PDB file of C-alpha atoms in Angstrom:
ATOM      1  CA  THR A  25       0.000   0.000   0.000  1.00 54.00           C
ATOM      2  CA  PRO A  26       1.468   3.397  -0.935  1.00 69.00           C
ATOM      3  CA  LEU A  27       2.322   5.638   2.014  1.00 70.00           C
ATOM      4  CA  PRO A  28      -0.486   8.252   1.594  1.00 79.00           C
ATOM      5  CA  GLU A  29      -3.129   5.505   1.320  1.00 82.00           C
ATOM      6  CA  ARG A  30      -1.726   3.732   4.377  1.00 79.00           C
ATOM      7  CA  ALA A  31      -1.732   6.983   6.384  1.00 79.00           C
ATOM      8  CA  LEU A  32      -5.347   7.582   5.338  1.00 78.00           C
ATOM      9  CA  LEU A  33      -6.321   4.047   6.356  1.00 80.00           C
ATOM     10  CA  GLU A  34      -4.576   4.411   9.723  1.00 81.00           C
ATOM     11  CA  ARG A  35      -6.336   7.730  10.299  1.00 77.00           C
ATOM     12  CA  GLN A  36      -9.715   6.170   9.460  1.00 81.00           C
ATOM     13  CA  ILE A  37      -9.055   3.301  11.865  1.00 79.00           C
ATOM     14  CA  LEU A  38      -8.042   5.721  14.623  1.00 80.00           C
ATOM     15  CA  GLU A  39     -11.117   7.897  14.023  1.00 80.00           C
ATOM     16  CA  ARG A  40     -13.363   4.824  14.166  1.00 81.00           C
ATOM     17  CA  LEU A  41     -11.750   3.618  17.414  1.00 81.00           C
ATOM     18  CA  ILE A  42     -12.308   7.012  19.019  1.00 80.00           C
ATOM     19  CA  GLU A  43     -15.867   7.152  17.722  1.00 83.00           C
ATOM     20  CA  VAL A  44     -16.902   3.814  19.233  1.00 80.00           C
ATOM     21  CA  SER A  45     -14.867   4.111  22.447  1.00 85.00           C
ATOM     22  CA  PRO A  46     -17.018   3.614  25.560  1.00 86.00           C
ATOM     23  CA  ASP A  47     -15.138   6.513  27.156  1.00 92.00           C
ATOM     24  CA  ILE A  48     -16.283  10.112  26.808  1.00 94.00           C
ATOM     25  CA  VAL A  49     -14.347  11.931  24.079  1.00 94.00           C
ATOM     26  CA  VAL A  50     -15.067  15.635  23.568  1.00 95.00           C
ATOM     27  CA  ALA A  51     -13.161  18.159  21.476  1.00 94.00           C
ATOM     28  CA  THR A  52     -13.722  21.904  21.704  1.00 95.00           C
ATOM     29  CA  ALA A  53     -12.796  24.954  19.683  1.00 96.00           C
ATOM     30  CA  ALA A  54     -10.701  27.715  21.264  1.00 94.00           C
ATOM     31  CA  ASP A  55     -13.914  29.506  22.304  1.00 95.00           C
ATOM     32  CA  GLY A  56     -15.051  26.462  24.334  1.00 93.00           C
ATOM     33  CA  THR A  57     -17.762  25.237  21.968  1.00 95.00           C
ATOM     34  CA  VAL A  58     -18.054  21.493  21.462  1.00 95.00           C
ATOM     35  CA  GLN A  59     -16.815  20.439  18.017  1.00 95.00           C
ATOM     36  CA  TYR A  60     -16.666  16.672  18.463  1.00 93.00           C
ATOM     37  CA  TYR A  61     -18.634  14.325  20.692  1.00 93.00           C
ATOM     38  CA  ASN A  62     -18.265  10.527  20.399  1.00 93.00           C
ATOM     39  CA  ASP A  63     -20.636   7.606  20.989  1.00 93.00           C
ATOM     40  CA  GLY A  64     -19.246   7.024  24.495  1.00 93.00           C
ATOM     41  CA  ALA A  65     -20.078  10.623  25.422  1.00 94.00           C
ATOM     42  CA  ARG A  66     -23.602  10.164  24.080  1.00 95.00           C
ATOM     43  CA  GLU A  67     -24.083   6.916  26.028  1.00 94.00           C
ATOM     44  CA  ASN A  68     -22.653   8.300  29.281  1.00 94.00           C
ATOM     45  CA  LEU A  69     -24.079  11.822  29.187  1.00 95.00           C
ATOM     46  CA  GLY A  70     -27.333  11.322  27.294  1.00 95.00           C
ATOM     47  CA  TYR A  71     -27.003  14.219  24.836  1.00 95.00           C
ATOM     48  CA  SER A  72     -27.173  13.479  21.140  1.00 94.00           C
ATOM     49  CA  ARG A  73     -24.399  14.819  18.949  1.00 91.00           C
ATOM     50  CA  LEU A  74     -26.790  17.415  17.503  1.00 93.00           C
ATOM     51  CA  GLU A  75     -27.849  18.611  20.962  1.00 94.00           C
ATOM     52  CA  ILE A  76     -24.330  19.301  22.205  1.00 94.00           C
ATOM     53  CA  THR A  77     -22.241  20.209  19.147  1.00 95.00           C
ATOM     54  CA  GLY A  78     -21.832  23.983  19.006  1.00 95.00           C
ATOM     55  CA  ARG A  79     -22.797  24.476  22.651  1.00 95.00           C
ATOM     56  CA  TYR A  80     -20.318  25.470  25.316  1.00 95.00           C
ATOM     57  CA  VAL A  81     -18.493  22.614  27.027  1.00 94.00           C
ATOM     58  CA  VAL A  82     -19.214  24.241  30.402  1.00 94.00           C
ATOM     59  CA  GLU A  83     -22.740  22.778  30.056  1.00 94.00           C
ATOM     60  CA  LEU A  84     -21.204  19.360  30.728  1.00 96.00           C
ATOM     61  CA  TYR A  85     -19.827  20.494  34.109  1.00 96.00           C
ATOM     62  CA  PRO A  86     -21.754  21.142  37.340  1.00 96.00           C
ATOM     63  CA  SER A  87     -20.519  24.740  37.365  1.00 96.00           C
ATOM     64  CA  LEU A  88     -18.474  27.306  35.478  1.00 95.00           C
ATOM     65  CA  GLU A  89     -15.947  27.118  38.321  1.00 96.00           C
ATOM     66  CA  GLU A  90     -15.437  23.386  37.758  1.00 96.00           C
ATOM     67  CA  ALA A  91     -14.900  23.897  34.018  1.00 94.00           C
ATOM     68  CA  ARG A  92     -12.382  26.648  34.811  1.00 93.00           C
ATOM     69  CA  ARG A  93     -10.635  24.373  37.331  1.00 95.00           C
ATOM     70  CA  VAL A  94     -10.113  21.754  34.603  1.00 94.00           C
ATOM     71  CA  MET A  95      -8.772  24.337  32.129  1.00 92.00           C
ATOM     72  CA  ALA A  96      -6.465  25.769  34.805  1.00 92.00           C
ATOM     73  CA  ALA A  97      -5.141  22.260  35.426  1.00 93.00           C
ATOM     74  CA  MET A  98      -4.518  21.852  31.685  1.00 92.00           C
ATOM     75  CA  ARG A  99      -2.473  25.038  31.667  1.00 89.00           C
ATOM     76  CA  SER A 100      -0.480  24.193  34.814  1.00 89.00           C
ATOM     77  CA  THR A 101       2.537  21.937  35.138  1.00 86.00           C
ATOM     78  CA  GLU A 102       1.098  19.961  38.059  1.00 87.00           C
ATOM     79  CA  HIS A 103      -1.228  17.501  36.305  1.00 81.00           C
ATOM     80  CA  GLY A 104       0.726  16.191  33.338  1.00 81.00           C
ATOM     81  CA  GLY A 105       2.621  19.191  32.060  1.00 80.00           C
ATOM     82  CA  PRO A 106       1.657  22.462  30.398  1.00 85.00           C
ATOM     83  CA  GLY A 107      -1.057  21.965  27.841  1.00 89.00           C
ATOM     84  CA  ARG A 108      -2.283  18.635  29.205  1.00 91.00           C
ATOM     85  CA  VAL A 109      -3.868  16.786  32.107  1.00 92.00           C
ATOM     86  CA  VAL A 110      -3.564  13.119  32.997  1.00 93.00           C
ATOM     87  CA  ASN A 111      -6.242  11.332  35.044  1.00 93.00           C
ATOM     88  CA  PHE A 112      -7.556  14.574  36.488  1.00 95.00           C
ATOM     89  CA  PRO A 113     -10.630  14.039  38.712  1.00 95.00           C
ATOM     90  CA  THR A 114     -13.704  16.083  37.877  1.00 96.00           C
ATOM     91  CA  THR A 115     -17.442  15.754  37.484  1.00 96.00           C
ATOM     92  CA  PHE A 116     -19.715  15.896  34.454  1.00 96.00           C
ATOM     93  CA  VAL A 117     -23.472  16.403  34.542  1.00 96.00           C
ATOM     94  CA  ALA A 118     -25.602  14.190  32.315  1.00 96.00           C
ATOM     95  CA  LYS A 119     -28.600  15.469  30.409  1.00 96.00           C
ATOM     96  CA  ASP A 120     -30.930  14.036  33.080  1.00 96.00           C
ATOM     97  CA  GLY A 121     -29.075  16.031  35.751  1.00 95.00           C
ATOM     98  CA  HIS A 122     -27.193  13.257  37.518  1.00 94.00           C
ATOM     99  CA  GLU A 123     -23.518  13.820  38.202  1.00 95.00           C
ATOM    100  CA  ILE A 124     -20.860  11.459  36.887  1.00 95.00           C
ATOM    101  CA  ASP A 125     -17.439  11.255  38.507  1.00 95.00           C
ATOM    102  CA  VAL A 126     -14.821  11.104  35.772  1.00 96.00           C
ATOM    103  CA  SER A 127     -11.077  10.983  35.359  1.00 94.00           C
ATOM    104  CA  ILE A 128     -10.103  13.161  32.417  1.00 94.00           C
ATOM    105  CA  SER A 129      -6.957  13.135  30.326  1.00 94.00           C
ATOM    106  CA  GLY A 130      -6.673  15.772  27.667  1.00 93.00           C
ATOM    107  CA  VAL A 131      -4.565  18.218  25.736  1.00 92.00           C
ATOM    108  CA  ILE A 132      -4.759  21.738  24.452  1.00 93.00           C
ATOM    109  CA  VAL A 133      -4.441  21.662  20.656  1.00 92.00           C
ATOM    110  CA  TYR A 134      -2.178  24.285  19.050  1.00 93.00           C
ATOM    111  CA  ASP A 135      -1.569  25.161  15.411  1.00 92.00           C
ATOM    112  CA  GLU A 136       1.906  25.381  13.888  1.00 93.00           C
ATOM    113  CA  SER A 137       2.208  28.990  15.161  1.00 92.00           C
ATOM    114  CA  GLU A 138       1.465  27.829  18.749  1.00 90.00           C
ATOM    115  CA  VAL A 139      -1.945  29.504  18.699  1.00 91.00           C
ATOM    116  CA  GLU A 140      -4.498  27.622  20.793  1.00 90.00           C
ATOM    117  CA  GLN A 141      -7.089  25.941  18.576  1.00 93.00           C
ATOM    118  CA  GLY A 142      -9.059  24.054  21.202  1.00 94.00           C
ATOM    119  CA  THR A 143      -8.929  20.992  23.401  1.00 94.00           C
ATOM    120  CA  ILE A 144      -9.554  17.290  23.213  1.00 93.00           C
ATOM    121  CA  GLY A 145     -10.377  15.303  26.317  1.00 93.00           C
ATOM    122  CA  PHE A 146     -10.858  11.633  27.076  1.00 94.00           C
ATOM    123  CA  ALA A 147     -12.874  11.015  30.233  1.00 95.00           C
ATOM    124  CA  LYS A 148     -13.458   7.730  32.009  1.00 93.00           C
ATOM    125  CA  ASP A 149     -16.530   7.254  34.205  1.00 94.00           C
ATOM    126  CA  VAL A 150     -15.059   6.282  37.582  1.00 90.00           C
ATOM    127  CA  SER A 151     -18.359   6.223  39.506  1.00 83.00           C
ATOM    128  CA  GLU A 152     -18.402   2.414  39.716  1.00 76.00           C
ATOM    129  CA  ILE A 153     -14.756   2.305  40.804  1.00 70.00           C
ATOM    130  CA  LYS A 154     -15.492   4.861  43.546  1.00 71.00           C
ATOM    131  CA  ARG A 155     -18.548   2.863  44.637  1.00 70.00           C
ATOM    132  CA  ARG A 156     -16.478  -0.339  44.850  1.00 70.00           C
ATOM    133  CA  ASP A 157     -13.809   1.496  46.840  1.00 60.00           C
ATOM    134  CA  GLN A 158     -16.460   2.764  49.259  1.00 66.00           C
ATOM    135  CA  LEU A 159     -17.868  -0.767  49.634  1.00 67.00           C
ATOM    136  CA  ALA A 160     -14.366  -2.101  50.287  1.00 69.00           C
ATOM    137  CA  VAL A 161     -13.843   0.523  53.012  1.00 67.00           C
ATOM    138  CA  LEU A 162     -17.217  -0.361  54.548  1.00 71.00           C
ATOM    139  CA  GLY A 163     -16.226  -4.027  54.481  1.00 69.00           C
ATOM    140  CA  GLU A 164     -12.977  -3.234  56.277  1.00 73.00           C
ATOM    141  CA  VAL A 165     -14.873  -1.220  58.894  1.00 67.00           C
ATOM    142  CA  ALA A 166     -17.344  -4.091  59.387  1.00 68.00           C
ATOM    143  CA  ILE A 167     -14.483  -6.571  59.839  1.00 72.00           C
ATOM    144  CA  GLY A 168     -12.849  -4.244  62.361  1.00 70.00           C
ATOM    145  CA  LEU A 169     -16.087  -3.839  64.300  1.00 70.00           C
ATOM    146  CA  SER A 170     -16.693  -7.573  64.279  1.00 70.00           C
ATOM    147  CA  HIS A 171     -13.197  -8.158  65.625  1.00 66.00           C
ATOM    148  CA  GLU A 172     -13.712  -5.564  68.377  1.00 70.00           C
ATOM    149  CA  ILE A 173     -17.084  -7.055  69.340  1.00 70.00           C
ATOM    150  CA  ASN A 174     -15.619 -10.565  69.419  1.00 69.00           C
ATOM    151  CA  ASN A 175     -12.723  -9.338  71.556  1.00 69.00           C
ATOM    152  CA  SER A 176     -15.231  -7.806  73.980  1.00 72.00           C
ATOM    153  CA  LEU A 177     -17.259 -11.021  74.128  1.00 69.00           C
ATOM    154  CA  THR A 178     -14.284 -13.256  74.992  1.00 71.00           C
ATOM    155  CA  PRO A 179     -14.105 -12.216  78.661  1.00 72.00           C
ATOM    156  CA  ILE A 180     -17.912 -12.442  78.940  1.00 73.00           C
ATOM    157  CA  LYS A 181     -17.835 -16.004  77.606  1.00 71.00           C
ATOM    158  CA  SER A 182     -15.047 -16.866  80.028  1.00 73.00           C
ATOM    159  CA  ILE A 183     -17.024 -15.463  82.964  1.00 75.00           C
ATOM    160  CA  ALA A 184     -20.143 -17.362  81.835  1.00 70.00           C
ATOM    161  CA  HIS A 185     -18.140 -20.578  81.742  1.00 73.00           C
ATOM    162  CA  SER A 186     -16.800 -19.930  85.266  1.00 73.00           C
ATOM    163  CA  ILE A 187     -20.311 -19.218  86.605  1.00 75.00           C
ATOM    164  CA  LYS A 188     -21.568 -22.456  85.023  1.00 72.00           C
ATOM    165  CA  ARG A 189     -18.839 -24.414  86.815  1.00 76.00           C
ATOM    166  CA  MET A 190     -19.655 -22.719  90.126  1.00 76.00           C
ATOM    167  CA  ILE A 191     -23.401 -23.424  89.751  1.00 74.00           C
ATOM    168  CA  SER A 192     -22.750 -27.091  89.046  1.00 73.00           C
ATOM    169  CA  ARG A 193     -20.855 -27.349  92.372  1.00 74.00           C
ATOM    170  CA  VAL A 194     -23.544 -25.701  94.505  1.00 73.00           C
ATOM    171  CA  PRO A 195     -26.661 -27.810  95.132  1.00 71.00           C
ATOM    172  CA  ASP A 196     -30.207 -26.469  95.239  1.00 75.00           C
ATOM    173  CA  ILE A 197     -29.778 -23.141  93.418  1.00 75.00           C
ATOM    174  CA  PRO A 198     -33.261 -21.870  92.466  1.00 76.00           C
ATOM    175  CA  ARG A 199     -33.809 -21.931  88.678  1.00 75.00           C
ATOM    176  CA  ALA A 200     -30.354 -23.500  88.112  1.00 71.00           C
ATOM    177  CA  ALA A 201     -31.468 -25.139  84.837  1.00 74.00           C
ATOM    178  CA  GLU A 202     -32.685 -21.776  83.470  1.00 75.00           C
ATOM    179  CA  ILE A 203     -29.455 -20.102  84.456  1.00 73.00           C
ATOM    180  CA  GLN A 204     -27.424 -22.927  82.866  1.00 74.00           C
ATOM    181  CA  ASP A 205     -29.407 -22.550  79.614  1.00 75.00           C
ATOM    182  CA  GLY A 206     -28.753 -18.785  79.570  1.00 74.00           C
ATOM    183  CA  LEU A 207     -25.051 -19.293  80.200  1.00 71.00           C
ATOM    184  CA  ASN A 208     -24.906 -21.951  77.458  1.00 73.00           C
ATOM    185  CA  LEU A 209     -26.452 -19.441  75.089  1.00 74.00           C
ATOM    186  CA  ILE A 210     -23.799 -16.818  75.972  1.00 74.00           C
ATOM    187  CA  GLU A 211     -21.001 -19.328  75.451  1.00 71.00           C
ATOM    188  CA  THR A 212     -22.209 -20.365  71.988  1.00 72.00           C
ATOM    189  CA  ARG A 213     -22.513 -16.821  70.583  1.00 68.00           C
TER     190      ARG A 213
END
């Protein structure tokens, strides 16, 4: 395959991969209007391509401040270098109003004269990962509580066992059988 045809084919393959990616891919012009919006963005956010293309990207964020925070991160050196962010945590708002926790990686796109042309961002919905992390923390807390409760019960079980032995040595204790049953119950818990 001649080089220009191969480059065209590779570009078409790359464009198709981006289009069908389950992740949110959004590109904006320098003025902040959405120029590209893939299938993953549509599935995650609920807007059709026609509804969002040409509108300001800030509409995908819970606030103007959050959108500005992401752009400030892109321009800083702290989150991947100037002109880019890597796995930057933020939040998008879907068409139905629910918030989606995402991790965004993106770049500012410049022309050959270093004039900013826009941005392209790839965002991964991390809501399920966060939920699993929260469940794991709750599980750890439950295990810790169970351990603490069991540690507290050990001396009680020991005392119950001692009382049972003492009762068996003393004749004619009123309701001895009832007391023995109660102590047996404590020991088996």
